[in-house]
Short mmCIF file of N, CA and C in Angstrom, two decimals:
data_model
loop_
_atom_site.label_atom_id
_atom_site.label_comp_id
_atom_site.label_asym_id
_atom_site.label_seq_id
_atom_site.Cartn_x
_atom_site.Cartn_y
_atom_site.Cartn_z
N UNK A 1 49.53 -8.12 -22.16
CA UNK A 1 49.89 -9.37 -21.54
C UNK A 1 48.76 -10.36 -21.81
N UNK A 2 49.12 -11.55 -22.19
CA UNK A 2 48.15 -12.56 -22.54
C UNK A 2 48.07 -13.58 -21.42
N UNK A 3 46.85 -13.92 -21.03
CA UNK A 3 46.67 -14.92 -19.99
C UNK A 3 46.42 -16.27 -20.65
N UNK A 4 47.11 -17.23 -20.17
CA UNK A 4 46.89 -18.59 -20.68
C UNK A 4 46.64 -19.50 -19.51
N UNK A 5 45.95 -20.55 -19.77
CA UNK A 5 45.69 -21.51 -18.71
C UNK A 5 46.34 -22.83 -19.06
N UNK A 6 46.73 -23.52 -18.06
CA UNK A 6 47.35 -24.83 -18.28
C UNK A 6 46.24 -25.86 -18.43
N UNK A 7 46.53 -27.02 -18.97
CA UNK A 7 45.49 -28.04 -19.15
C UNK A 7 44.90 -28.50 -17.81
N UNK A 8 45.68 -28.37 -16.72
CA UNK A 8 45.18 -28.80 -15.42
C UNK A 8 44.11 -27.84 -14.88
N UNK A 9 44.14 -26.59 -15.35
CA UNK A 9 43.21 -25.58 -14.86
C UNK A 9 41.88 -25.55 -15.60
N UNK A 10 41.59 -26.56 -16.38
CA UNK A 10 40.35 -26.54 -17.16
C UNK A 10 39.15 -26.54 -16.22
N UNK A 11 38.14 -25.78 -16.58
CA UNK A 11 36.97 -25.69 -15.70
C UNK A 11 36.20 -27.00 -15.65
N UNK A 12 35.53 -27.19 -14.53
CA UNK A 12 34.71 -28.38 -14.35
C UNK A 12 33.56 -28.30 -15.34
N UNK A 13 33.31 -29.34 -16.10
CA UNK A 13 32.25 -29.27 -17.12
C UNK A 13 30.87 -29.06 -16.50
N UNK A 14 30.69 -29.39 -15.22
CA UNK A 14 29.36 -29.25 -14.59
C UNK A 14 29.08 -27.82 -14.14
N UNK A 15 30.15 -27.01 -13.91
CA UNK A 15 29.92 -25.65 -13.42
C UNK A 15 29.78 -24.68 -14.56
N UNK A 16 28.86 -23.77 -14.39
CA UNK A 16 28.66 -22.69 -15.35
C UNK A 16 28.84 -21.39 -14.59
N UNK A 17 29.03 -20.30 -15.30
CA UNK A 17 29.17 -19.02 -14.58
C UNK A 17 27.97 -18.72 -13.68
N UNK A 18 26.78 -19.10 -14.10
CA UNK A 18 25.60 -18.85 -13.28
C UNK A 18 25.62 -19.67 -11.99
N UNK A 19 25.95 -20.96 -12.10
CA UNK A 19 25.99 -21.79 -10.89
C UNK A 19 27.13 -21.36 -9.98
N UNK A 20 28.25 -20.94 -10.59
CA UNK A 20 29.37 -20.45 -9.77
C UNK A 20 28.95 -19.22 -8.98
N UNK A 21 28.20 -18.32 -9.61
CA UNK A 21 27.74 -17.10 -8.95
C UNK A 21 26.77 -17.43 -7.81
N UNK A 22 25.83 -18.34 -8.06
CA UNK A 22 24.87 -18.70 -7.01
C UNK A 22 25.55 -19.41 -5.85
N UNK A 23 26.58 -20.19 -6.14
CA UNK A 23 27.32 -20.85 -5.05
C UNK A 23 28.00 -19.82 -4.17
N UNK A 24 28.58 -18.78 -4.80
CA UNK A 24 29.24 -17.73 -4.02
C UNK A 24 28.24 -16.98 -3.14
N UNK A 25 27.06 -16.69 -3.70
CA UNK A 25 26.03 -15.99 -2.94
C UNK A 25 25.57 -16.84 -1.77
N UNK A 26 25.38 -18.13 -2.00
CA UNK A 26 24.96 -19.02 -0.91
C UNK A 26 26.02 -19.10 0.18
N UNK A 27 27.29 -19.11 -0.22
CA UNK A 27 28.36 -19.14 0.78
C UNK A 27 28.36 -17.85 1.60
N UNK A 28 28.14 -16.71 0.94
CA UNK A 28 28.09 -15.43 1.66
C UNK A 28 26.93 -15.41 2.64
N UNK A 29 25.77 -15.91 2.20
CA UNK A 29 24.61 -15.93 3.09
C UNK A 29 24.89 -16.81 4.30
N UNK A 30 25.56 -17.92 4.09
CA UNK A 30 25.87 -18.82 5.20
C UNK A 30 26.83 -18.14 6.18
N UNK A 31 27.75 -17.36 5.66
CA UNK A 31 28.70 -16.67 6.52
C UNK A 31 28.00 -15.55 7.28
N UNK A 32 27.12 -14.80 6.60
CA UNK A 32 26.47 -13.65 7.21
C UNK A 32 25.37 -14.03 8.19
N UNK A 33 24.91 -15.27 8.18
CA UNK A 33 23.80 -15.66 9.03
C UNK A 33 24.17 -15.47 10.50
N UNK A 34 23.34 -14.74 11.22
CA UNK A 34 23.62 -14.47 12.63
C UNK A 34 23.09 -15.59 13.49
N UNK A 35 23.84 -15.84 14.55
CA UNK A 35 23.37 -16.82 15.53
C UNK A 35 22.99 -16.06 16.79
N UNK A 36 21.96 -16.52 17.45
CA UNK A 36 21.58 -15.91 18.71
C UNK A 36 22.55 -16.35 19.78
N UNK A 37 22.72 -15.47 20.75
CA UNK A 37 23.60 -15.79 21.87
C UNK A 37 22.87 -16.75 22.79
N UNK A 38 23.62 -17.69 23.34
CA UNK A 38 23.01 -18.66 24.25
C UNK A 38 22.70 -17.99 25.58
N UNK A 39 21.90 -18.66 26.39
CA UNK A 39 21.52 -18.12 27.70
C UNK A 39 22.74 -17.95 28.60
N UNK A 40 23.68 -18.90 28.52
CA UNK A 40 24.88 -18.78 29.37
C UNK A 40 25.73 -17.58 28.94
N UNK A 41 25.85 -17.35 27.63
CA UNK A 41 26.59 -16.19 27.14
C UNK A 41 25.92 -14.90 27.60
N UNK A 42 24.60 -14.85 27.49
CA UNK A 42 23.87 -13.65 27.91
C UNK A 42 24.00 -13.41 29.41
N UNK A 43 23.97 -14.47 30.19
CA UNK A 43 24.14 -14.32 31.64
C UNK A 43 25.50 -13.70 31.96
N UNK A 44 26.54 -14.22 31.31
CA UNK A 44 27.89 -13.69 31.54
C UNK A 44 27.95 -12.22 31.13
N UNK A 45 27.39 -11.90 29.97
CA UNK A 45 27.41 -10.52 29.50
C UNK A 45 26.66 -9.59 30.45
N UNK A 46 25.48 -10.01 30.90
CA UNK A 46 24.71 -9.18 31.85
C UNK A 46 25.45 -8.98 33.16
N UNK A 47 26.05 -10.06 33.68
CA UNK A 47 26.79 -9.95 34.95
C UNK A 47 27.96 -8.98 34.81
N UNK A 48 28.71 -9.14 33.73
CA UNK A 48 29.87 -8.26 33.52
C UNK A 48 29.42 -6.81 33.34
N UNK A 49 28.32 -6.61 32.63
CA UNK A 49 27.84 -5.25 32.38
C UNK A 49 27.37 -4.60 33.67
N UNK A 50 26.72 -5.37 34.55
CA UNK A 50 26.26 -4.82 35.82
C UNK A 50 27.43 -4.45 36.72
N UNK A 51 28.48 -5.27 36.69
CA UNK A 51 29.65 -4.99 37.54
C UNK A 51 30.45 -3.82 37.00
N UNK A 52 30.68 -3.82 35.70
CA UNK A 52 31.54 -2.80 35.10
C UNK A 52 31.00 -2.46 33.71
N UNK A 53 30.17 -1.41 33.58
CA UNK A 53 29.54 -1.12 32.29
C UNK A 53 30.48 -0.56 31.22
N UNK A 54 31.60 0.04 31.62
CA UNK A 54 32.55 0.58 30.63
C UNK A 54 33.66 -0.44 30.42
N UNK A 55 33.64 -1.07 29.26
CA UNK A 55 34.60 -2.14 28.98
C UNK A 55 35.78 -1.61 28.19
N UNK A 56 36.98 -2.04 28.57
CA UNK A 56 38.17 -1.75 27.79
C UNK A 56 38.58 -3.02 27.04
N UNK A 57 39.67 -2.96 26.30
CA UNK A 57 40.12 -4.09 25.47
C UNK A 57 40.41 -5.33 26.32
N UNK A 58 41.06 -5.14 27.46
CA UNK A 58 41.40 -6.28 28.31
C UNK A 58 40.14 -6.95 28.86
N UNK A 59 39.20 -6.15 29.27
CA UNK A 59 37.95 -6.69 29.81
C UNK A 59 37.20 -7.46 28.72
N UNK A 60 37.19 -6.91 27.51
CA UNK A 60 36.51 -7.58 26.39
C UNK A 60 37.20 -8.90 26.08
N UNK A 61 38.54 -8.92 26.12
CA UNK A 61 39.26 -10.18 25.83
C UNK A 61 38.95 -11.24 26.90
N UNK A 62 38.80 -10.83 28.16
CA UNK A 62 38.43 -11.79 29.21
C UNK A 62 37.02 -12.34 28.95
N UNK A 63 36.12 -11.47 28.54
CA UNK A 63 34.75 -11.92 28.25
C UNK A 63 34.76 -12.84 27.02
N UNK A 64 35.63 -12.53 26.05
CA UNK A 64 35.75 -13.37 24.86
C UNK A 64 36.11 -14.80 25.25
N UNK A 65 37.07 -14.93 26.15
CA UNK A 65 37.51 -16.26 26.58
C UNK A 65 36.39 -17.00 27.31
N UNK A 66 35.60 -16.27 28.09
CA UNK A 66 34.54 -16.92 28.87
C UNK A 66 33.33 -17.30 28.01
N UNK A 67 33.02 -16.46 27.01
CA UNK A 67 31.79 -16.68 26.25
C UNK A 67 32.01 -17.37 24.90
N UNK A 68 33.18 -17.18 24.32
CA UNK A 68 33.41 -17.73 22.99
C UNK A 68 32.91 -16.82 21.88
N UNK A 69 32.50 -15.61 22.23
CA UNK A 69 32.04 -14.64 21.23
C UNK A 69 33.23 -13.84 20.71
N UNK A 70 33.04 -13.20 19.57
CA UNK A 70 34.11 -12.37 19.01
C UNK A 70 34.14 -11.02 19.71
N UNK A 71 35.26 -10.32 19.51
CA UNK A 71 35.41 -8.99 20.12
C UNK A 71 34.33 -8.04 19.61
N UNK A 72 34.04 -8.10 18.32
CA UNK A 72 33.03 -7.22 17.73
C UNK A 72 31.65 -7.51 18.31
N UNK A 73 31.32 -8.78 18.51
CA UNK A 73 30.01 -9.13 19.06
C UNK A 73 29.86 -8.59 20.49
N UNK A 74 30.91 -8.74 21.27
CA UNK A 74 30.87 -8.28 22.66
C UNK A 74 30.79 -6.76 22.72
N UNK A 75 31.60 -6.10 21.90
CA UNK A 75 31.60 -4.64 21.88
C UNK A 75 30.22 -4.13 21.47
N UNK A 76 29.64 -4.73 20.43
CA UNK A 76 28.32 -4.32 19.94
C UNK A 76 27.26 -4.54 21.01
N UNK A 77 27.31 -5.68 21.70
CA UNK A 77 26.32 -5.96 22.74
C UNK A 77 26.43 -4.92 23.86
N UNK A 78 27.67 -4.59 24.27
CA UNK A 78 27.88 -3.59 25.31
C UNK A 78 27.40 -2.22 24.87
N UNK A 79 27.67 -1.87 23.62
CA UNK A 79 27.23 -0.58 23.06
C UNK A 79 25.70 -0.50 23.09
N UNK A 80 25.06 -1.57 22.64
CA UNK A 80 23.60 -1.59 22.62
C UNK A 80 23.02 -1.47 24.03
N UNK A 81 23.64 -2.12 24.99
CA UNK A 81 23.15 -2.05 26.37
C UNK A 81 23.28 -0.64 26.93
N UNK A 82 24.39 0.03 26.61
CA UNK A 82 24.56 1.42 27.08
C UNK A 82 23.48 2.32 26.49
N UNK A 83 23.20 2.15 25.20
CA UNK A 83 22.15 2.94 24.56
C UNK A 83 20.79 2.65 25.19
N UNK A 84 20.53 1.37 25.40
CA UNK A 84 19.25 0.97 26.00
C UNK A 84 19.11 1.54 27.41
N UNK A 85 20.17 1.48 28.18
CA UNK A 85 20.16 1.99 29.55
C UNK A 85 19.93 3.51 29.56
N UNK A 86 20.63 4.22 28.67
CA UNK A 86 20.46 5.67 28.57
C UNK A 86 19.05 6.04 28.19
N UNK A 87 18.46 5.31 27.26
CA UNK A 87 17.09 5.58 26.83
C UNK A 87 16.12 5.33 27.98
N UNK A 88 16.32 4.22 28.70
CA UNK A 88 15.43 3.90 29.82
C UNK A 88 15.50 4.96 30.91
N UNK A 89 16.71 5.47 31.16
CA UNK A 89 16.86 6.52 32.17
C UNK A 89 16.12 7.79 31.76
N UNK A 90 16.21 8.14 30.47
CA UNK A 90 15.51 9.33 29.99
C UNK A 90 14.00 9.17 30.13
N UNK A 91 13.51 7.98 29.80
CA UNK A 91 12.07 7.72 29.89
C UNK A 91 11.62 7.80 31.35
N UNK A 92 12.38 7.21 32.26
CA UNK A 92 12.03 7.27 33.68
C UNK A 92 12.02 8.71 34.17
N UNK A 93 13.02 9.47 33.73
CA UNK A 93 13.11 10.87 34.15
C UNK A 93 11.89 11.66 33.66
N UNK A 94 11.48 11.41 32.42
CA UNK A 94 10.31 12.10 31.88
C UNK A 94 9.02 11.67 32.57
N UNK A 95 8.93 10.39 32.91
CA UNK A 95 7.72 9.91 33.58
C UNK A 95 7.59 10.49 34.98
N UNK A 96 8.71 10.61 35.67
CA UNK A 96 8.68 11.09 37.05
C UNK A 96 8.50 12.61 37.13
N UNK A 97 8.98 13.30 36.14
CA UNK A 97 8.92 14.77 36.21
C UNK A 97 7.50 15.26 35.98
N UNK A 98 7.18 16.32 36.66
CA UNK A 98 5.91 16.99 36.41
C UNK A 98 6.21 18.48 36.23
N UNK A 99 5.21 19.25 35.97
CA UNK A 99 5.44 20.66 35.63
C UNK A 99 6.07 21.45 36.77
N UNK A 100 5.69 21.17 38.00
CA UNK A 100 6.26 21.95 39.10
C UNK A 100 7.76 21.69 39.22
N UNK A 101 8.17 20.44 39.01
CA UNK A 101 9.61 20.13 39.04
C UNK A 101 10.31 20.80 37.87
N UNK A 102 9.65 20.79 36.73
CA UNK A 102 10.24 21.40 35.54
C UNK A 102 10.46 22.89 35.75
N UNK A 103 9.44 23.58 36.27
CA UNK A 103 9.59 25.01 36.51
C UNK A 103 10.58 25.30 37.63
N UNK A 104 10.66 24.40 38.60
CA UNK A 104 11.62 24.58 39.69
C UNK A 104 13.05 24.45 39.18
N UNK A 105 13.25 23.63 38.15
CA UNK A 105 14.60 23.44 37.62
C UNK A 105 15.06 24.59 36.73
N UNK A 106 14.12 25.42 36.27
CA UNK A 106 14.49 26.55 35.41
C UNK A 106 15.21 27.62 36.24
N UNK A 107 16.18 28.30 35.64
CA UNK A 107 16.86 29.36 36.38
C UNK A 107 15.92 30.52 36.67
N UNK A 108 16.14 31.17 37.78
CA UNK A 108 15.29 32.29 38.19
C UNK A 108 15.80 33.56 37.52
N UNK A 109 15.05 34.06 36.56
CA UNK A 109 15.44 35.26 35.82
C UNK A 109 14.48 36.38 36.22
N UNK A 110 15.06 37.47 36.67
CA UNK A 110 14.23 38.61 37.06
C UNK A 110 14.20 39.62 35.91
N UNK A 111 13.02 40.14 35.60
CA UNK A 111 12.95 41.11 34.50
C UNK A 111 13.62 42.42 34.89
N UNK A 112 14.24 43.02 33.90
CA UNK A 112 14.91 44.30 34.13
C UNK A 112 13.92 45.41 33.77
N UNK A 113 13.59 46.22 34.75
CA UNK A 113 12.65 47.32 34.53
C UNK A 113 13.45 48.62 34.59
N UNK A 114 13.35 49.40 33.52
CA UNK A 114 14.06 50.68 33.47
C UNK A 114 13.17 51.71 32.80
N UNK A 115 13.46 52.93 33.06
CA UNK A 115 12.71 54.02 32.45
C UNK A 115 13.23 54.25 31.04
N UNK A 116 12.34 54.37 30.06
CA UNK A 116 12.80 54.65 28.70
C UNK A 116 13.34 56.07 28.59
N UNK A 117 14.30 56.24 27.71
CA UNK A 117 14.87 57.57 27.50
C UNK A 117 13.91 58.42 26.66
N UNK A 118 14.27 59.71 26.51
CA UNK A 118 13.41 60.62 25.73
C UNK A 118 13.30 60.17 24.28
N UNK A 119 14.41 59.67 23.71
CA UNK A 119 14.37 59.24 22.31
C UNK A 119 13.47 58.02 22.14
N UNK A 120 13.44 57.16 23.13
CA UNK A 120 12.56 56.00 23.06
C UNK A 120 11.10 56.40 23.20
N UNK A 121 10.81 57.40 24.01
CA UNK A 121 9.43 57.88 24.13
C UNK A 121 8.96 58.47 22.82
N UNK A 122 9.86 59.12 22.10
CA UNK A 122 9.50 59.76 20.84
C UNK A 122 9.03 58.71 19.83
N UNK A 123 9.63 57.52 19.85
CA UNK A 123 9.25 56.46 18.91
C UNK A 123 7.79 56.08 19.08
N UNK A 124 7.35 56.04 20.33
CA UNK A 124 5.99 55.60 20.61
C UNK A 124 4.97 56.74 20.65
N UNK A 125 5.43 57.94 20.51
CA UNK A 125 4.48 59.06 20.59
C UNK A 125 3.74 59.21 19.27
N UNK A 126 2.56 59.72 19.35
CA UNK A 126 1.72 59.92 18.18
C UNK A 126 1.75 61.41 17.83
N UNK A 127 2.14 61.73 16.61
CA UNK A 127 2.26 63.12 16.19
C UNK A 127 0.91 63.69 15.77
N UNK A 128 0.03 62.84 15.31
CA UNK A 128 -1.22 63.32 14.74
C UNK A 128 -2.38 62.58 15.38
N UNK A 129 -3.39 63.30 15.67
CA UNK A 129 -4.59 62.66 16.20
C UNK A 129 -5.72 62.84 15.21
N UNK A 130 -6.45 61.77 14.99
CA UNK A 130 -7.59 61.83 14.07
C UNK A 130 -8.86 61.58 14.85
N UNK A 131 -9.84 62.31 14.50
CA UNK A 131 -11.14 62.13 15.13
C UNK A 131 -11.77 60.85 14.57
N UNK A 132 -12.61 60.18 15.33
CA UNK A 132 -13.21 58.93 14.85
C UNK A 132 -13.96 59.07 13.54
N UNK A 133 -14.66 60.20 13.35
CA UNK A 133 -15.41 60.35 12.11
C UNK A 133 -14.48 60.50 10.91
N UNK A 134 -13.27 61.04 11.11
CA UNK A 134 -12.30 61.16 10.02
C UNK A 134 -11.76 59.79 9.64
N UNK A 135 -11.49 58.98 10.66
CA UNK A 135 -11.01 57.62 10.40
C UNK A 135 -12.08 56.83 9.65
N UNK A 136 -13.33 56.97 10.08
CA UNK A 136 -14.42 56.28 9.39
C UNK A 136 -14.52 56.73 7.94
N UNK A 137 -14.33 58.01 7.70
CA UNK A 137 -14.38 58.54 6.34
C UNK A 137 -13.30 57.89 5.47
N UNK A 138 -12.07 57.81 6.00
CA UNK A 138 -10.97 57.22 5.22
C UNK A 138 -11.20 55.74 4.95
N UNK A 139 -11.70 55.02 5.91
CA UNK A 139 -11.98 53.60 5.68
C UNK A 139 -13.11 53.42 4.68
N UNK A 140 -14.09 54.28 4.75
CA UNK A 140 -15.20 54.23 3.81
C UNK A 140 -14.69 54.48 2.39
N UNK A 141 -13.82 55.45 2.25
CA UNK A 141 -13.24 55.78 0.95
C UNK A 141 -12.41 54.61 0.41
N UNK A 142 -11.66 53.97 1.27
CA UNK A 142 -10.86 52.81 0.88
C UNK A 142 -11.76 51.67 0.42
N UNK A 143 -12.83 51.43 1.14
CA UNK A 143 -13.76 50.38 0.75
C UNK A 143 -14.38 50.65 -0.61
N UNK A 144 -14.74 51.89 -0.86
CA UNK A 144 -15.34 52.25 -2.14
C UNK A 144 -14.36 52.02 -3.29
N UNK A 145 -13.12 52.45 -3.09
CA UNK A 145 -12.13 52.28 -4.16
C UNK A 145 -11.85 50.79 -4.40
N UNK A 146 -11.86 50.01 -3.35
CA UNK A 146 -11.65 48.57 -3.50
C UNK A 146 -12.82 47.94 -4.26
N UNK A 147 -14.04 48.38 -3.95
CA UNK A 147 -15.23 47.87 -4.62
C UNK A 147 -15.20 48.24 -6.10
N UNK A 148 -14.82 49.47 -6.41
CA UNK A 148 -14.72 49.92 -7.81
C UNK A 148 -13.69 49.09 -8.56
N UNK A 149 -12.59 48.81 -7.92
CA UNK A 149 -11.54 48.01 -8.55
C UNK A 149 -12.03 46.60 -8.83
N UNK A 150 -12.71 46.00 -7.87
CA UNK A 150 -13.19 44.63 -8.06
C UNK A 150 -14.21 44.56 -9.20
N UNK A 151 -15.08 45.57 -9.32
CA UNK A 151 -16.04 45.60 -10.42
C UNK A 151 -15.34 45.81 -11.75
N UNK A 152 -14.30 46.61 -11.74
CA UNK A 152 -13.53 46.86 -12.96
C UNK A 152 -12.85 45.57 -13.42
N UNK A 153 -12.34 44.79 -12.48
CA UNK A 153 -11.69 43.53 -12.83
C UNK A 153 -12.70 42.50 -13.32
N UNK A 154 -13.92 42.56 -12.82
CA UNK A 154 -14.96 41.64 -13.30
C UNK A 154 -15.27 41.92 -14.76
N UNK A 155 -15.28 43.19 -15.14
CA UNK A 155 -15.62 43.56 -16.51
C UNK A 155 -14.46 43.30 -17.46
N UNK A 156 -13.23 43.56 -17.04
CA UNK A 156 -12.08 43.41 -17.92
C UNK A 156 -11.05 42.50 -17.24
N UNK A 157 -10.99 41.22 -17.65
CA UNK A 157 -10.07 40.27 -17.03
C UNK A 157 -8.63 40.46 -17.47
N UNK A 158 -8.40 41.13 -18.59
CA UNK A 158 -7.02 41.31 -19.06
C UNK A 158 -6.29 42.36 -18.23
N UNK A 159 -7.04 43.31 -17.69
CA UNK A 159 -6.42 44.38 -16.92
C UNK A 159 -6.40 43.99 -15.46
N UNK A 160 -5.22 43.76 -14.92
CA UNK A 160 -5.10 43.34 -13.52
C UNK A 160 -4.35 44.41 -12.74
N UNK A 161 -4.94 44.82 -11.65
CA UNK A 161 -4.27 45.74 -10.74
C UNK A 161 -4.08 45.01 -9.43
N UNK A 162 -3.02 45.31 -8.73
CA UNK A 162 -2.87 44.72 -7.40
C UNK A 162 -3.34 45.70 -6.33
N UNK A 163 -3.42 45.23 -5.14
CA UNK A 163 -3.97 46.03 -4.06
C UNK A 163 -3.11 47.24 -3.74
N UNK A 164 -1.82 47.16 -4.06
CA UNK A 164 -0.95 48.30 -3.77
C UNK A 164 -1.34 49.52 -4.61
N UNK A 165 -1.86 49.29 -5.81
CA UNK A 165 -2.32 50.42 -6.64
C UNK A 165 -3.47 51.13 -5.96
N UNK A 166 -4.35 50.37 -5.34
CA UNK A 166 -5.49 50.97 -4.65
C UNK A 166 -4.99 51.82 -3.50
N UNK A 167 -4.05 51.29 -2.74
CA UNK A 167 -3.53 52.04 -1.60
C UNK A 167 -2.78 53.28 -2.06
N UNK A 168 -2.04 53.17 -3.16
CA UNK A 168 -1.32 54.34 -3.68
C UNK A 168 -2.30 55.44 -4.09
N UNK A 169 -3.35 55.04 -4.77
CA UNK A 169 -4.32 56.05 -5.20
C UNK A 169 -5.02 56.65 -3.98
N UNK A 170 -5.29 55.84 -2.99
CA UNK A 170 -5.92 56.32 -1.76
C UNK A 170 -5.00 57.32 -1.05
N UNK A 171 -3.72 56.99 -0.98
CA UNK A 171 -2.77 57.88 -0.31
C UNK A 171 -2.61 59.17 -1.10
N UNK A 172 -2.50 59.05 -2.42
CA UNK A 172 -2.35 60.24 -3.26
C UNK A 172 -3.57 61.16 -3.16
N UNK A 173 -4.75 60.59 -3.09
CA UNK A 173 -5.97 61.40 -2.96
C UNK A 173 -5.98 62.16 -1.65
N UNK A 174 -5.49 61.53 -0.60
CA UNK A 174 -5.51 62.17 0.72
C UNK A 174 -4.42 63.23 0.85
N UNK A 175 -3.33 63.06 0.15
CA UNK A 175 -2.25 64.05 0.22
C UNK A 175 -2.66 65.31 -0.54
N UNK A 176 -3.30 65.15 -1.67
CA UNK A 176 -3.69 66.30 -2.51
C UNK A 176 -4.87 66.95 -1.95
#
């Protein structure tokens, strides 16, 4: 389909695509510019909010007639006031509360004390006892093997062992 223009639709010789674009942007900015609410509008909004904080459509339309604001502006102002009020209440509650009130508000939970069964005692029982000098011997042996490994790594950087190898060799030595 081919679009044609009539001779009457010829563009204005003074306008260019760039000026046309800037004019549109300026018009949008003028439309989007917010105006502050007047003191009388704010007084009406505050009075209505104090009397009845939950607004329905009918209430908003009555406020619209009294203030001259749009439905969206009134709804947004009411929404913001509810949020502000809720935040202020939370802050007041936190300022007034202290630890004793906080602990008093917690539910009273009593610990359950019961005797463990035989199988549970077995989990915590120790099958083997080691004398302190035996434990010292094993730790000493572990330290020596760790020291040998660290010296070996200092001499040969290409050969890397991890600590688990040391523990495996320590365990294997003790089993044999």
